[in-house]
Coordinates of C-alpha atoms and ligand atoms in Angstrom, one line a residue:
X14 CA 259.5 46.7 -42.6
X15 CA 256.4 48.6 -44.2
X16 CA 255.4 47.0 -47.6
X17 CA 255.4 48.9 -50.0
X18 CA 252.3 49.6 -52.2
X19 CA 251.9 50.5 -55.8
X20 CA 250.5 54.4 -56.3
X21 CA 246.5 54.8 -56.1
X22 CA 244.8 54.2 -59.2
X23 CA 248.0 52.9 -60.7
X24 CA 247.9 49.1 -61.8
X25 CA 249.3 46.1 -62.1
X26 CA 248.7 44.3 -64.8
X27 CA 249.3 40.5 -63.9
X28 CA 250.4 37.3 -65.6
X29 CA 247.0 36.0 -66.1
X30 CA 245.6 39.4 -66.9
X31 CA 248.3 40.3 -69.5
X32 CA 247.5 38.2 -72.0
X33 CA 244.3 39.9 -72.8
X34 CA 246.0 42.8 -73.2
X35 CA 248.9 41.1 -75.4
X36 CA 245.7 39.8 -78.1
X37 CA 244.2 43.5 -77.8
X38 CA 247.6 44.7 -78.8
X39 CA 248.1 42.6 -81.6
X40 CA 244.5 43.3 -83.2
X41 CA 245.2 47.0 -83.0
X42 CA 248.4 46.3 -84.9
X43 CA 247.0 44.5 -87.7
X44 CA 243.6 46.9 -87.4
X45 CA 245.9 49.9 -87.3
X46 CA 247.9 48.4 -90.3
X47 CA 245.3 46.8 -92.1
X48 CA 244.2 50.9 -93.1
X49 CA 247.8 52.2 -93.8
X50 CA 248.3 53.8 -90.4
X51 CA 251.9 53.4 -88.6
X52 CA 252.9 53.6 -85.4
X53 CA 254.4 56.9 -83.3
X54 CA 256.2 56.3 -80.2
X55 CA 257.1 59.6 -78.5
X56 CA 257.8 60.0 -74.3
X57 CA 255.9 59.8 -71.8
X58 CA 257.3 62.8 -70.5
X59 CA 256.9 66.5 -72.2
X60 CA 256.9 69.9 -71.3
X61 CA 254.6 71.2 -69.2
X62 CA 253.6 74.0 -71.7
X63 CA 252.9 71.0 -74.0
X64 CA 250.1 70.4 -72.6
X65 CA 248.8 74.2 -71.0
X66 CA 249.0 75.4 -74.6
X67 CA 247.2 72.9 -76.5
X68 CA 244.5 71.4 -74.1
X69 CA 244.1 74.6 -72.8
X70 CA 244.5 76.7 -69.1
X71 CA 241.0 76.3 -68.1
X72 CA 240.5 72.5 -68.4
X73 CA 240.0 69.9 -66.1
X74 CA 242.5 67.9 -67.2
X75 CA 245.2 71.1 -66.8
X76 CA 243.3 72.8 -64.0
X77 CA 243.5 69.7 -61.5
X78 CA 244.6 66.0 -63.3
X79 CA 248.2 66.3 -64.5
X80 CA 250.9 64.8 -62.7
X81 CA 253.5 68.1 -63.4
X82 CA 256.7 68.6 -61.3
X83 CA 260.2 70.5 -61.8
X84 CA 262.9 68.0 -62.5
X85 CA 265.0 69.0 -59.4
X86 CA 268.3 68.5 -61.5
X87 CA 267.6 71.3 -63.6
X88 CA 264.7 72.5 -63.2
X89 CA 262.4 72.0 -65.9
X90 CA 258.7 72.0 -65.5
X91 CA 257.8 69.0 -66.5
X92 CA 254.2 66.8 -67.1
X93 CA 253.5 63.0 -67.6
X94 CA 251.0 63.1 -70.5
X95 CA 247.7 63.0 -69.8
X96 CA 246.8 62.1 -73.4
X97 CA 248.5 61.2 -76.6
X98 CA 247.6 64.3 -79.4
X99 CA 249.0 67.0 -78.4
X100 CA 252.7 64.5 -78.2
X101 CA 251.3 63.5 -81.7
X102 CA 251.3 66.9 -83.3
X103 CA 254.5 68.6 -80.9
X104 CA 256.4 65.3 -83.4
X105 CA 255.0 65.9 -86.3
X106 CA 255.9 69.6 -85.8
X107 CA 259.4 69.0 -85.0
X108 CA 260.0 66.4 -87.7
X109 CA 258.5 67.8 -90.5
X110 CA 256.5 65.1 -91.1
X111 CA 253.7 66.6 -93.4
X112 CA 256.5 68.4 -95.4
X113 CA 255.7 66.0 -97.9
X114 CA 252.6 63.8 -97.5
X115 CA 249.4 63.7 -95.0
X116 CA 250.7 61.4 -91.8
X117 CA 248.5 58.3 -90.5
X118 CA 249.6 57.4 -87.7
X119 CA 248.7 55.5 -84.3
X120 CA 250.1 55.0 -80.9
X121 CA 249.5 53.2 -77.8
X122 CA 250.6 53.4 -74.0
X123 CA 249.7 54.7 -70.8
X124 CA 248.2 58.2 -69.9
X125 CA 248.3 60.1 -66.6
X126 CA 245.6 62.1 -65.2
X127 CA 245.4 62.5 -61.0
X128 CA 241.4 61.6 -61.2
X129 CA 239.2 60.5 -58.5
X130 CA 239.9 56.2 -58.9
X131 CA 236.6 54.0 -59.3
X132 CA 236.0 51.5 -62.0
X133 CA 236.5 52.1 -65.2
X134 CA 238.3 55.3 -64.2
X135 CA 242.0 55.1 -63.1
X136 CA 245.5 57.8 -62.8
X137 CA 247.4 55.3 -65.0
X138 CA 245.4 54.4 -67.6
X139 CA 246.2 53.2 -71.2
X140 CA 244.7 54.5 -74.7
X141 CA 245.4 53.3 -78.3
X142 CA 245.0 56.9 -80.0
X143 CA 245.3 57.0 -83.7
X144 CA 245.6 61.1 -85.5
X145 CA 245.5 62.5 -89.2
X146 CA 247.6 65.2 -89.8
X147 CA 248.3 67.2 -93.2
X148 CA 244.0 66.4 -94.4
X149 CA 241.1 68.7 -94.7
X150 CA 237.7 67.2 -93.2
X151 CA 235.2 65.2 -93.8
X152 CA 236.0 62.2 -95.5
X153 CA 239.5 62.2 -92.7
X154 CA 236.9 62.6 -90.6
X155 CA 234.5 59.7 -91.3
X156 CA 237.4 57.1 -92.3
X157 CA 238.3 57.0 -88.5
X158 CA 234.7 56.5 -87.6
X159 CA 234.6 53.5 -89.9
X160 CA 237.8 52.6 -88.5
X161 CA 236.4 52.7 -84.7
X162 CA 233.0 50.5 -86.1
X163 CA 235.4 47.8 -87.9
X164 CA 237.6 47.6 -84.3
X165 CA 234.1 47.1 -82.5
X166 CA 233.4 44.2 -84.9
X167 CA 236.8 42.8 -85.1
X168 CA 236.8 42.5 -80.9
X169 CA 232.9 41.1 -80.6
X170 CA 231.5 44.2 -79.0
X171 CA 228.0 44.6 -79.5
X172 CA 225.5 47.7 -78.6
X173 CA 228.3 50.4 -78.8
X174 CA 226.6 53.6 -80.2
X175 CA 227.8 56.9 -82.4
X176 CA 227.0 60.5 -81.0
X177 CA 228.0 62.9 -83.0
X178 CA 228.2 67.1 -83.2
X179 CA 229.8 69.8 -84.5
X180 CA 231.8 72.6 -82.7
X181 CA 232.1 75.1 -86.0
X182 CA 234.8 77.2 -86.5
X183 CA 236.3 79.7 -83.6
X184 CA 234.2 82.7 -85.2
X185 CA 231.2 80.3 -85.0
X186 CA 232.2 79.7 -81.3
X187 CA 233.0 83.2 -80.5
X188 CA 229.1 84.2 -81.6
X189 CA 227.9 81.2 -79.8
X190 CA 229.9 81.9 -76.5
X191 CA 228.1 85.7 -76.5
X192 CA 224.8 83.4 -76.0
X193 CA 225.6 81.5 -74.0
X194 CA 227.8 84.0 -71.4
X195 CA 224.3 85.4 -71.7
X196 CA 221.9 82.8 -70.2
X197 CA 224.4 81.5 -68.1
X198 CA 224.8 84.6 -66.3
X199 CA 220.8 85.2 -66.2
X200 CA 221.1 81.5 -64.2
X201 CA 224.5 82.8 -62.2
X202 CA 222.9 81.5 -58.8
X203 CA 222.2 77.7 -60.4
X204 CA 226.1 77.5 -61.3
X205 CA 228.5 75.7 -59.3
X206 CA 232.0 77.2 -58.0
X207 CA 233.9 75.7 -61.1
X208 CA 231.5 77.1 -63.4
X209 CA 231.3 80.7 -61.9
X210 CA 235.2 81.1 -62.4
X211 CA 234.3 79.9 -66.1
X212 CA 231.9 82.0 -66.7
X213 CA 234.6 84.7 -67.7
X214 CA 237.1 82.5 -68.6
X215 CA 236.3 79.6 -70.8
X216 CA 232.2 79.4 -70.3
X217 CA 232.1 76.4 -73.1
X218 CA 234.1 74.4 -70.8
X219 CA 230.7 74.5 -68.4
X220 CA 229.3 72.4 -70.9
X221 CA 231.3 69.2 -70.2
X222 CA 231.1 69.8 -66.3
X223 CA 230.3 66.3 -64.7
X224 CA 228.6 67.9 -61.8
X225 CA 224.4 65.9 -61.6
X226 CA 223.4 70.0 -60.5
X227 CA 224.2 71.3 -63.3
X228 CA 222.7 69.3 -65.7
X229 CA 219.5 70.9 -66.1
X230 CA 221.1 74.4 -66.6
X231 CA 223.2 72.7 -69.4
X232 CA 220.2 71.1 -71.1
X233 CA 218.8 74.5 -71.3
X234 CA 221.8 76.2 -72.6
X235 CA 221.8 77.8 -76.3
X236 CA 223.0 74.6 -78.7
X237 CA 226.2 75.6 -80.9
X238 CA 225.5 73.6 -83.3
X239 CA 222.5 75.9 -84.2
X240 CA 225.4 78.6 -84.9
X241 CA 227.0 77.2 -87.3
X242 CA 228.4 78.8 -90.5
X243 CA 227.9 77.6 -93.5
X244 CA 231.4 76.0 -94.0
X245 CA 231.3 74.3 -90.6
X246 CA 227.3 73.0 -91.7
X247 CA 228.9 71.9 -95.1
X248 CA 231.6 69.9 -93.7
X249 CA 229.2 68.8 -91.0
X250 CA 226.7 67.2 -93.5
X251 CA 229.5 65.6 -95.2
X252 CA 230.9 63.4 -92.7
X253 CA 227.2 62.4 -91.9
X254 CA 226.9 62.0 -95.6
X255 CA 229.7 59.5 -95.7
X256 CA 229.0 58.0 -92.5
X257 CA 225.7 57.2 -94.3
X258 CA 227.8 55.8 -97.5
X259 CA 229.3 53.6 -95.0
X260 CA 226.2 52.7 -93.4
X261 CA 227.2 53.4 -89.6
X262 CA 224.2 55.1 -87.2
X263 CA 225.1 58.0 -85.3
X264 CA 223.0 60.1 -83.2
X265 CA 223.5 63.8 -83.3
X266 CA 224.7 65.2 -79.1
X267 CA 224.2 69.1 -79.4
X268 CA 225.5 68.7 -75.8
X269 CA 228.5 66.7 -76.5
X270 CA 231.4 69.2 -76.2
X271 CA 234.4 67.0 -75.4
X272 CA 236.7 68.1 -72.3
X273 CA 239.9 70.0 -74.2
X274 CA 240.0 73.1 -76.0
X275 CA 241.5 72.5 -79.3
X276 CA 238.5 70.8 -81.3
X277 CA 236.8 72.2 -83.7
X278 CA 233.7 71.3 -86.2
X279 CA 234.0 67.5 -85.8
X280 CA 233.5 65.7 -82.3
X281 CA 232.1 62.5 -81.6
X282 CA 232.2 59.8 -79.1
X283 CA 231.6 56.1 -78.8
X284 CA 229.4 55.0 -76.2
X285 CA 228.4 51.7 -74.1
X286 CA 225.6 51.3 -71.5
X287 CA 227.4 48.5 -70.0
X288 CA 230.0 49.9 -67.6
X289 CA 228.1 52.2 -65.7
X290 CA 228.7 56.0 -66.1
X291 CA 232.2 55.6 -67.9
X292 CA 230.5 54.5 -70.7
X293 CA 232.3 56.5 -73.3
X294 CA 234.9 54.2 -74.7
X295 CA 236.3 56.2 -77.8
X296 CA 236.4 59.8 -78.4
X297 CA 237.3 62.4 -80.8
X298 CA 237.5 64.9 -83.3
X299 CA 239.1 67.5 -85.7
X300 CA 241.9 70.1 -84.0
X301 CA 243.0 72.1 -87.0
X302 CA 244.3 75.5 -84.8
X303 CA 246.3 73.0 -82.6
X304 CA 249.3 72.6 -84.6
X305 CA 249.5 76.6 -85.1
X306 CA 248.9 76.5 -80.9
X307 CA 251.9 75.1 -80.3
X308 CA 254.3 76.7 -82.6
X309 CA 253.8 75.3 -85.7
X310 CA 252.7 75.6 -89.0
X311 CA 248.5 75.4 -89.6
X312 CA 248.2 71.8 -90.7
X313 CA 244.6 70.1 -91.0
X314 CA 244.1 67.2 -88.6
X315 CA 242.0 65.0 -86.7
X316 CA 242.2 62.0 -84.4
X317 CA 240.4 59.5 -81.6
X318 CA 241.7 57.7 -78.4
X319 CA 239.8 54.8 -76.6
X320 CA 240.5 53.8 -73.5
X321 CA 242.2 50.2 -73.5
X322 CA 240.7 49.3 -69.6
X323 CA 236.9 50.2 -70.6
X324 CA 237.1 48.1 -74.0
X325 CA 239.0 45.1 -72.3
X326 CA 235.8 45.5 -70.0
X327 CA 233.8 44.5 -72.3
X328 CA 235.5 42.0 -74.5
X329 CA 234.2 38.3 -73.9
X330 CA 236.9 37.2 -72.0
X331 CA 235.5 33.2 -73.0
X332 CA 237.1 33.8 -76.6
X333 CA 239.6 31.9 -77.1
X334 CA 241.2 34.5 -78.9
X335 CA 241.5 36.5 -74.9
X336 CA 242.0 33.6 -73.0
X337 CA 245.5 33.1 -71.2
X338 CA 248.0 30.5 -73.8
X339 CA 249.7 28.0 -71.9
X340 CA 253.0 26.5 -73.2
X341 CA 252.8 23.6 -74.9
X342 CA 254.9 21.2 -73.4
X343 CA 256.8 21.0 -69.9
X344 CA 260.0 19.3 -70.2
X345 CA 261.4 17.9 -67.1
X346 CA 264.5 15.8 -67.0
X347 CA 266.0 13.3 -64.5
X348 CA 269.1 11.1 -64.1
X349 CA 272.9 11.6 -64.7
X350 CA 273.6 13.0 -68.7
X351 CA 269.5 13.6 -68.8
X352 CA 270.3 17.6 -68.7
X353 CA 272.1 17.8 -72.2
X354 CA 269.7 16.4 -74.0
X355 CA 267.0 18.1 -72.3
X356 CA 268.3 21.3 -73.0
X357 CA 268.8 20.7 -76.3
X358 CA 265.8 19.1 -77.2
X359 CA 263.8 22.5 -75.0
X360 CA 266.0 24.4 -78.0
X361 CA 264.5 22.3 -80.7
X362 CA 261.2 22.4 -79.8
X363 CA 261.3 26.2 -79.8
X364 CA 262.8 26.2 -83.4
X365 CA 260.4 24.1 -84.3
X366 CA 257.9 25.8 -83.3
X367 CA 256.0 24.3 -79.8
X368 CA 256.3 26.2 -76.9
X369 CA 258.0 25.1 -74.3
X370 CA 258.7 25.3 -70.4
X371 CA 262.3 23.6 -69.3
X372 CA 262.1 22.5 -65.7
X373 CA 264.4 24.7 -63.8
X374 CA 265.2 24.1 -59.9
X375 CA 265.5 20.4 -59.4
X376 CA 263.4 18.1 -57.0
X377 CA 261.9 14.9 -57.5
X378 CA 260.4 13.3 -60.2
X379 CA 257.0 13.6 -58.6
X380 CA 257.1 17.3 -57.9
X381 CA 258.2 17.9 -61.1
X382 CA 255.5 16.3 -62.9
X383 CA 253.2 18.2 -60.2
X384 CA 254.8 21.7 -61.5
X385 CA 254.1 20.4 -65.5
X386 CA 250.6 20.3 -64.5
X387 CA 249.9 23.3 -62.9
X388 CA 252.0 25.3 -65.8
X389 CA 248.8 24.3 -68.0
X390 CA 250.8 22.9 -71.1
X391 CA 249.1 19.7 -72.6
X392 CA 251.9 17.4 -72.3
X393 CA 254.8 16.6 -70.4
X394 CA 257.9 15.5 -71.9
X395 CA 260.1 13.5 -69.7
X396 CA 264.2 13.0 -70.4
X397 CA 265.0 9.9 -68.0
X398 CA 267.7 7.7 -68.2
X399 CA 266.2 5.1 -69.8
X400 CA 265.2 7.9 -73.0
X401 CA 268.6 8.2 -72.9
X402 CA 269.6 5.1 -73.7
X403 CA 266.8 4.7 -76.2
X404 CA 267.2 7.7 -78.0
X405 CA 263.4 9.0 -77.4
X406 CA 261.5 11.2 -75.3
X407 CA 258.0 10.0 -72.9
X408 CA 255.2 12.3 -74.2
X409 CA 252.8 12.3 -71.2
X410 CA 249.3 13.6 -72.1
X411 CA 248.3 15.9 -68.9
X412 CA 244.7 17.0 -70.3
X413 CA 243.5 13.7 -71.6
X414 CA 243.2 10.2 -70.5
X415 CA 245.4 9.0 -73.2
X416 CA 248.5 7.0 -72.4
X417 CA 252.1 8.3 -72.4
X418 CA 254.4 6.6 -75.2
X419 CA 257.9 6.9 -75.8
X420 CA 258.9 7.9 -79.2
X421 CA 261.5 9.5 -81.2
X422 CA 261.7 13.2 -81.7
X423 CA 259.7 14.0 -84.7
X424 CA 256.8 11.6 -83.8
X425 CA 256.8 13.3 -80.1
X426 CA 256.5 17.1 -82.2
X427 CA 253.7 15.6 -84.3
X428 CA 251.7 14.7 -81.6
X429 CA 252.1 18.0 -79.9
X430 CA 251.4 19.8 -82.6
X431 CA 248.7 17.1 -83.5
X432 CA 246.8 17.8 -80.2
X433 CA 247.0 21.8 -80.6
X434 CA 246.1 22.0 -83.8
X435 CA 243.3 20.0 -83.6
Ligands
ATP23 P1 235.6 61.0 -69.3 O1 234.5 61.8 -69.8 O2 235.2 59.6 -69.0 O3 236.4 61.6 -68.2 P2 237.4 62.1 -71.2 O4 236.6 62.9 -72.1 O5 238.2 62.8 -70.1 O6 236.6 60.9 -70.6 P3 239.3 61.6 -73.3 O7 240.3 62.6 -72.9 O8 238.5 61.9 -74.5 O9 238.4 61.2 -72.1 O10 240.0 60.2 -73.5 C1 239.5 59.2 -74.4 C2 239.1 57.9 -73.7 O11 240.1 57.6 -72.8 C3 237.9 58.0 -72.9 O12 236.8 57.9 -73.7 C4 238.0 56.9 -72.0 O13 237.7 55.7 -72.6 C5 239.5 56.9 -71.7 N1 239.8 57.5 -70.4 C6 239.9 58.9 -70.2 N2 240.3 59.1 -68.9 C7 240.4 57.9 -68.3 C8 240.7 57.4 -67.0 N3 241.0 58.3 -66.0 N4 240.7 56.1 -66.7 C9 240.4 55.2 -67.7 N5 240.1 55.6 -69.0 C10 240.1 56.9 -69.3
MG24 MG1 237.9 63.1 -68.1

């Protein structure tokens, strides 16, 4: 029979991967928690329009990366989300949640975007996204920088730098587009075929293309933040203000862009040298028309999403905070009446807080004591028969050279728990 394969660019996340991604996950709870943000779980599957109406028709990510289909039993056009904010806001929406107070919230989980697979760039990949809703910039704004810096710290990542920019307001964008339609079209025969169709239809999407060629003609282009009102400059200056109070460095991208249409004034993104050119690990920025986009109400708000495979990337996997936890013990029993005390003492251990692997399968003594050592736990724990007439339990040191003693059940949990904790 054919074996079957998981999906391109989809992956598995194995045993002695996973526990990397288990520590990550339980930092960004704390993180998350530790600045009054709570969590948002909505599905992984939405409406197509979702997505068309808030990133936008002309996108990359709508044009040519989302995994949409019709649900054949009844038909509805449906997309796995390629990204968490616009699921954010359609909740938000429907539950009324800024009826009475701003919202702080986060989210985690995978994303789905039908890209091109290389490293650091994959069609099921996972983001911890965290949005504002219900709060006017800049302060909003800078608190989630602050928020990404601390995270950096928190996780031992060094060298990861700020660009910032500002996209103004839609009448500062319409102004700028006019310029830019302009000198684009005066340099019509340096555009590529994406960019041509763009031209009329949404020419500040040019701006993020990702094609080498047209780099130079984008250097060259007119710089929105130069037409900027003076609303957008104020707000501007005041998240750089407070980013200042705060004392993070940021560089400011007039280039930077970001790839979806519903930003506006505030964008930034995070940035590494070290993995190549996906390098941007976080990025982000204010959406206040989206809510209005998508049906509802106009409600201020901003947000971020990193990607969780680029930062795990770069964490040091020598930490002992990432490094995989093996169980404490490995119980492993042998000889008629063995089994009900090792079961119960595998329950008791558990209670008492030591991790613990019960031998399951049978065999020999020797092949069992062979599976304790490659589970990793420190010590075995034997039940024979001769513990059982005793009343103890042989505590077998696997990692040291110290002897194996049989004692009675608290003085084999303190030297467990001696040996971890030490
Ligand atoms: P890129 O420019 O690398 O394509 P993007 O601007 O499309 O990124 P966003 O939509 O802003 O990305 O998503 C936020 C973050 O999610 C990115 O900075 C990146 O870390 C991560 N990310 C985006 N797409 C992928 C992907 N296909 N595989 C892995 N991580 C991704
Ligand atoms: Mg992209």
């Amino acid at each position: 029979m054919e074996k079957l394969k998981a999906i391109r660019g989809m992956n598995d996340i194995l045993p002695d991967e996973s526990f990397k991604w288990e520590a990550f996950e339980h930092v960004i709870r704390e993180w998350a928690a530790s600045f009054g943000y709570k969590n948002l779980r909505t599905p992984i599957l939405e409406s197509t329009n979702l997505f068309v109406r808030s990133i936008g028709e002309v996108t990359d990510i709508v044009e040519k990366e989302m995994y949409s289909f019709s649900d054949r039993l009844n038909g509805e056009e449906l997309t796995l989300r390629p990204e968490g904010t616009a699921s954010a806001v359609r909740a938000v929406i429907e539950h009324n949640l800024t009826y009475s107070a701003p919202q702080r919230v986060y989210y985690m989980g995978p994303m789905f975007r039908h890209e091109r697979p290389q490293k650091g760039r994959y069609r099921q990949f996972h983001q911890v996204g965290v949005e504002s809703m219900g709060i006017p910039g800049s302060d909003i704004d800078a608190e989630h920088i602050l928020m990404g810096a601390s995270l950096w710290r928190e996780l031992g990542l060094e060298e990861i730098s700020l660009e910032v920019n500002s996209l103004g307001s839609s009448e500062d964008r319409a102004t700028f587009k006019e310029a830019l339609v302009e000198y684009l079209t005066a340099r019509r025969d340096e555009l590529d075929e994406d960019s041509i169709r763009r031209l009329t239809k949404n020419p500040l999407r040019i701006l993020d293309s990702k094609n080498p060629d047209m780099q130079s003609v984008i250097e060259g282009a007119p710089k929105l933040i130069n037409f900027l009102s003076d609303k957008s400059q104020k707000i501007f200056d005041e998240f750089k203000r407070v980013l200042d109070i705060n004392r993070i460095d940021c560089r400011v991208n007039p280039t930077l862009v970001r790839g979806l249409d519903y930003y506006n004034d505030i964008v930034y993104e995070w940035k590494t040298e070290k993995l190549g050119s996906q390098g941007t690990i976080c990025a982000g920025g204010r959406y206040d028309g989206l809510s209005e986009q998508i049906g509802g109400k106009a409600i201020p708000a901003c947000g971020f999403a990193m990607g969780i495979e680029r930062i795990l990337a770069l964490v040091d996997l020598n930490s002992r905070r990432f490094s995989v936890k093996s169980p404490d013990a490995y119980l492993i029993y042998s000889g008629q009446g063995t089994d009900v005390i090792a079961w119960e003492t595998a329950q008791r251990f558990r209670a008492d807080g030591i991790s613990c692997v019960l031998h399951c399968g049978g065999g020999s003594f020797k092949s069992q004591m062979k599976r304790a050592d490659s589970s990793g736990a420190n010590f075995a724990v034997i039940v024979g028969e001769e513990e059982l007439s005793q009343g103890g339990l042989t505590v077998k040191p696997l990692r040291t050279g110290d002897l194996q003693q049989t004692v009675k059940y608290d003085a084999a949990i303190a030297l467990i728990k001696d040996a971890r904790d030490s």
